[in-house]
Coordinates of C-alpha atoms in Angstrom, one line a residue:
X1 CA 0.7 -1.2 -26.5
X2 CA 4.1 -2.0 -28.0
X3 CA 6.0 -5.0 -26.6
X4 CA 8.9 -4.4 -24.3
X5 CA 11.8 -3.2 -26.4
X6 CA 14.4 -6.0 -26.2
X7 CA 15.2 -8.1 -23.2
X8 CA 17.0 -5.8 -20.8
X9 CA 19.1 -7.3 -18.1
X10 CA 17.5 -7.2 -14.6
X11 CA 18.0 -3.9 -13.0
X12 CA 19.3 -2.2 -16.1
X13 CA 18.0 1.4 -16.3
X14 CA 15.2 2.0 -18.8
X15 CA 15.8 4.4 -21.7
X16 CA 13.6 7.4 -22.5
X17 CA 12.0 5.5 -25.3
X18 CA 10.8 2.8 -23.0
X19 CA 9.2 5.2 -20.6
X20 CA 7.7 7.3 -23.4
X21 CA 6.1 4.2 -24.9
X22 CA 4.5 3.2 -21.6
X23 CA 3.3 6.7 -20.9
X24 CA 1.6 6.7 -24.3
X25 CA -0.1 3.5 -23.5
X26 CA -1.3 4.8 -20.2
X27 CA -2.7 7.9 -21.9
X28 CA -4.5 5.8 -24.5
X29 CA -6.1 3.6 -21.8
X30 CA -7.1 6.6 -19.7
X31 CA -10.7 7.3 -18.8
X32 CA -11.9 10.9 -18.4
X33 CA -14.7 9.7 -16.2
X34 CA -12.4 7.8 -13.9
X35 CA -10.1 10.8 -13.7
X36 CA -13.1 13.0 -12.7
X37 CA -14.2 10.5 -10.1
X38 CA -10.8 9.9 -8.5
X39 CA -11.2 12.6 -5.8
X40 CA -15.0 12.9 -5.3
X41 CA -15.8 9.2 -5.5
X42 CA -12.6 7.4 -4.4
X43 CA -10.8 9.9 -2.3
X44 CA -7.7 9.8 -4.4
X45 CA -6.2 13.3 -4.4
X46 CA -2.7 13.8 -5.8
X47 CA -0.5 16.7 -6.9
X48 CA 1.1 14.4 -9.5
X49 CA 0.1 14.5 -13.2
X50 CA -2.8 12.1 -13.8
X51 CA -4.0 10.4 -17.0
X52 CA -6.8 8.6 -15.2
X53 CA -5.9 5.0 -16.1
X54 CA -8.1 2.6 -14.1
X55 CA -6.4 -0.3 -12.2
X56 CA -8.3 -2.7 -14.5
X57 CA -6.3 -1.2 -17.4
X58 CA -3.0 -1.1 -15.6
X59 CA -2.9 -4.8 -14.8
X60 CA -2.9 -6.0 -18.5
X61 CA -0.1 -3.5 -19.2
X62 CA 1.8 -4.8 -16.3
X63 CA 1.4 -8.4 -17.5
X64 CA 2.7 -7.4 -21.0
X65 CA 5.7 -5.6 -19.5
X66 CA 6.7 -8.3 -17.1
X67 CA 9.0 -7.8 -14.1
X68 CA 11.4 -5.0 -14.9
X69 CA 13.2 -3.2 -12.0
X70 CA 14.9 -0.6 -14.2
X71 CA 11.7 0.4 -16.0
X72 CA 9.7 0.5 -12.7
X73 CA 12.1 3.0 -11.2
X74 CA 12.1 5.1 -14.3
X75 CA 8.3 5.1 -14.4
X76 CA 8.3 6.2 -10.8
X77 CA 10.7 9.0 -11.5
X78 CA 8.4 10.2 -14.4
X79 CA 6.2 11.7 -11.7
X80 CA 2.9 10.5 -13.2
X81 CA 0.5 9.0 -10.7
X82 CA -0.6 6.4 -13.2
X83 CA 3.0 5.5 -14.0
X84 CA 3.8 5.1 -10.4
X85 CA 0.8 2.8 -9.8
X86 CA 2.1 0.7 -12.7
X87 CA 5.7 0.8 -11.3
X88 CA 4.5 -1.0 -8.2
X89 CA 3.1 -3.8 -10.3
X90 CA 6.3 -4.5 -12.4
X91 CA 9.1 -4.0 -10.0
X92 CA 11.2 -6.9 -8.6
X93 CA 10.9 -7.0 -4.8
X94 CA 14.2 -8.8 -4.5
X95 CA 15.9 -5.7 -6.0
X96 CA 14.0 -3.1 -4.0
X97 CA 16.3 -1.5 -1.4
X98 CA 15.4 0.5 1.8
X99 CA 16.8 3.6 0.1
X100 CA 14.3 3.1 -2.8
X101 CA 11.4 2.4 -0.4
X102 CA 12.2 5.7 1.5
X103 CA 12.6 7.6 -1.8
X104 CA 9.2 6.4 -3.1
X105 CA 7.6 7.0 0.3
X106 CA 8.6 10.7 0.1
X107 CA 6.3 10.9 -3.0
X108 CA 3.3 9.3 -1.3
X109 CA 0.4 11.7 -1.3
X110 CA -2.7 9.6 -1.5
X111 CA -4.0 6.3 0.0
X112 CA -4.2 4.5 -3.4
X113 CA -0.5 4.7 -4.2
X114 CA 0.4 3.9 -0.6
X115 CA -1.7 0.8 -0.4
X116 CA -0.9 -0.4 -3.9
X117 CA 2.9 -0.1 -3.3
X118 CA 2.6 -1.9 0.0
X119 CA 0.2 -4.6 -1.2
X120 CA 1.8 -5.4 -4.6
X121 CA 5.5 -4.9 -3.9
X122 CA 6.9 -3.8 -0.6
X123 CA 5.4 -6.6 1.5
X124 CA 7.5 -9.1 -0.6
X125 CA 10.7 -7.2 0.2
X126 CA 13.1 -8.6 2.8
X127 CA 13.2 -5.0 4.2
X128 CA 9.5 -4.8 4.9
X129 CA 9.5 -5.1 8.6
X130 CA 12.5 -2.7 9.0
X131 CA 10.5 -0.1 7.1
X132 CA 7.4 -0.7 9.1
X133 CA 9.3 0.1 12.3
X134 CA 10.8 3.2 10.8
X135 CA 7.7 4.6 9.1
X136 CA 5.4 4.0 12.1
X137 CA 6.9 7.1 13.8
X138 CA 6.8 9.3 10.6
X139 CA 5.3 12.7 10.9
X140 CA 3.9 12.6 7.3
X141 CA 0.4 11.2 7.2
X142 CA 0.9 9.0 4.1
X143 CA 4.3 7.7 5.2
X144 CA 2.8 6.7 8.5
X145 CA -0.1 5.1 6.8
X146 CA 2.4 3.1 4.7
X147 CA 3.8 1.5 7.9
X148 CA 0.4 0.1 8.8
X149 CA -0.7 -0.6 5.2
X150 CA 2.5 -2.6 4.9
X151 CA 1.9 -4.4 8.2
X152 CA -1.6 -5.3 7.0
X153 CA -0.3 -6.5 3.6
X154 CA 2.4 -8.7 5.3
X155 CA -0.2 -10.2 7.6
X156 CA -2.7 -10.9 4.8
X157 CA -0.1 -12.5 2.6
X158 CA 1.5 -14.6 5.3
X159 CA 4.9 -12.7 5.4
X160 CA 6.8 -12.3 8.6
X161 CA 7.2 -14.2 11.8
X162 CA 5.0 -14.1 14.9
X163 CA 7.7 -12.0 16.6
X164 CA 7.5 -9.5 13.7
X165 CA 3.7 -9.2 14.1
X166 CA 3.9 -9.0 17.9
X167 CA 6.1 -5.9 17.4
X168 CA 3.4 -4.8 14.9
X169 CA 0.7 -5.0 17.5
X170 CA 2.8 -2.8 19.8
X171 CA 3.2 -0.3 17.0
X172 CA -0.6 -0.4 16.4
X173 CA -1.2 0.3 20.1
X174 CA 1.3 3.2 20.0
X175 CA -0.3 4.8 16.9
X176 CA -4.0 4.2 17.7
X177 CA -4.4 7.7 19.1
X178 CA -3.4 9.4 15.8
X179 CA -6.7 10.9 14.6
X180 CA -5.6 11.6 11.0
X181 CA -8.0 9.9 8.7
X182 CA -5.6 7.9 6.6
X183 CA -3.5 6.9 9.6
X184 CA -6.3 5.7 11.7
X185 CA -7.7 3.7 8.8
X186 CA -4.3 2.1 8.2
X187 CA -3.9 1.2 11.9
X188 CA -7.4 -0.3 11.9
X189 CA -6.6 -2.3 8.7
X190 CA -3.4 -3.7 10.3
X191 CA -5.2 -4.7 13.5
X192 CA -7.9 -6.5 11.5
X193 CA -5.4 -8.2 9.2
X194 CA -3.4 -9.7 12.1
X195 CA -6.6 -10.7 13.9
X196 CA -7.8 -12.5 10.8
X197 CA -4.7 -14.1 9.4
X198 CA -2.2 -14.4 12.2
X199 CA -1.4 -17.5 14.3
X200 CA -3.8 -18.4 17.1
X201 CA -1.6 -16.4 19.5
X202 CA -1.5 -13.4 17.3
X203 CA -5.3 -13.5 16.7
X204 CA -5.9 -13.6 20.4
X205 CA -3.5 -10.7 20.9
X206 CA -5.2 -8.7 18.2
X207 CA -8.6 -9.3 19.8
X208 CA -7.3 -8.3 23.2
X209 CA -5.9 -5.1 21.8
X210 CA -9.1 -4.4 20.0
X211 CA -11.0 -4.8 23.3
X212 CA -8.6 -2.5 25.1
X213 CA -8.9 0.2 22.4
X214 CA -12.7 -0.2 22.3
X215 CA -12.8 0.8 26.0
X216 CA -10.5 3.8 25.7
X217 CA -11.5 7.3 26.5
X218 CA -10.0 8.4 23.2
X219 CA -12.6 8.6 20.4
X220 CA -10.2 7.5 17.7
X221 CA -9.0 4.5 19.7
X222 CA -12.5 3.5 20.4
X223 CA -13.4 3.6 16.7
X224 CA -10.3 1.5 15.8
X225 CA -11.1 -1.1 18.5
X226 CA -14.8 -1.3 18.0
X227 CA -14.6 -1.6 14.2
X228 CA -12.0 -4.4 14.6
X229 CA -14.2 -6.2 17.2
X230 CA -17.1 -5.9 14.8
X231 CA -15.1 -7.5 12.0
X232 CA -13.8 -10.3 14.3
X233 CA -17.2 -11.1 15.7
X234 CA -18.7 -11.2 12.2
X235 CA -16.0 -13.6 11.1
X236 CA -16.6 -15.8 14.1
X237 CA -20.3 -16.0 13.4
X238 CA -19.6 -16.9 9.8
X239 CA -17.1 -19.6 10.8
X240 CA -19.4 -21.1 13.5

């Protein structure tokens, strides 16, 4: 993998040569077996071009490139799934704008790119909770998942105030009836994350909400609530 060509100023757009060099590296590190397994084994189904570069190979490339906002956005615009995964690992959260977050979200078409963008990048943006509130009402399955994957990521990494996460619990309650697979799993993840990592008040609120959902007449709400309660109870036993 060639070293980054020159020290570009933060935010400076990457040139075609930069992008081409990274794409070549992604192709060289690709695994035909991983590419074949993406859908059947991992549930990663995308319309974007795919090399099949495993995350374990992406991380060393990201370390060599360092933080580079311009290159990250250029890699995203390339349309490659692998390049977009890498972009989430090298972008600068301080330079990410709501417009960029919305533009990237329009390209979300699988859980892996959603969760990686939220967990590696978007949760460190000062715009995270504004986007959570906006995306929680999205019609698109993966944009709506992004709201709750981002909420979970913020909770797990200790970002946001109690007030932010109380609003998050209200969003969880409002979305718990959405039976689409990737939405309900994102909602469940967010509830479990707040219940595990929030303040004592937030943990109590998450447990109360989980109990409420577990008693619901809605099958999807019951699944979300019961699964969260199971995780909370297991953690309590382990702590005790």
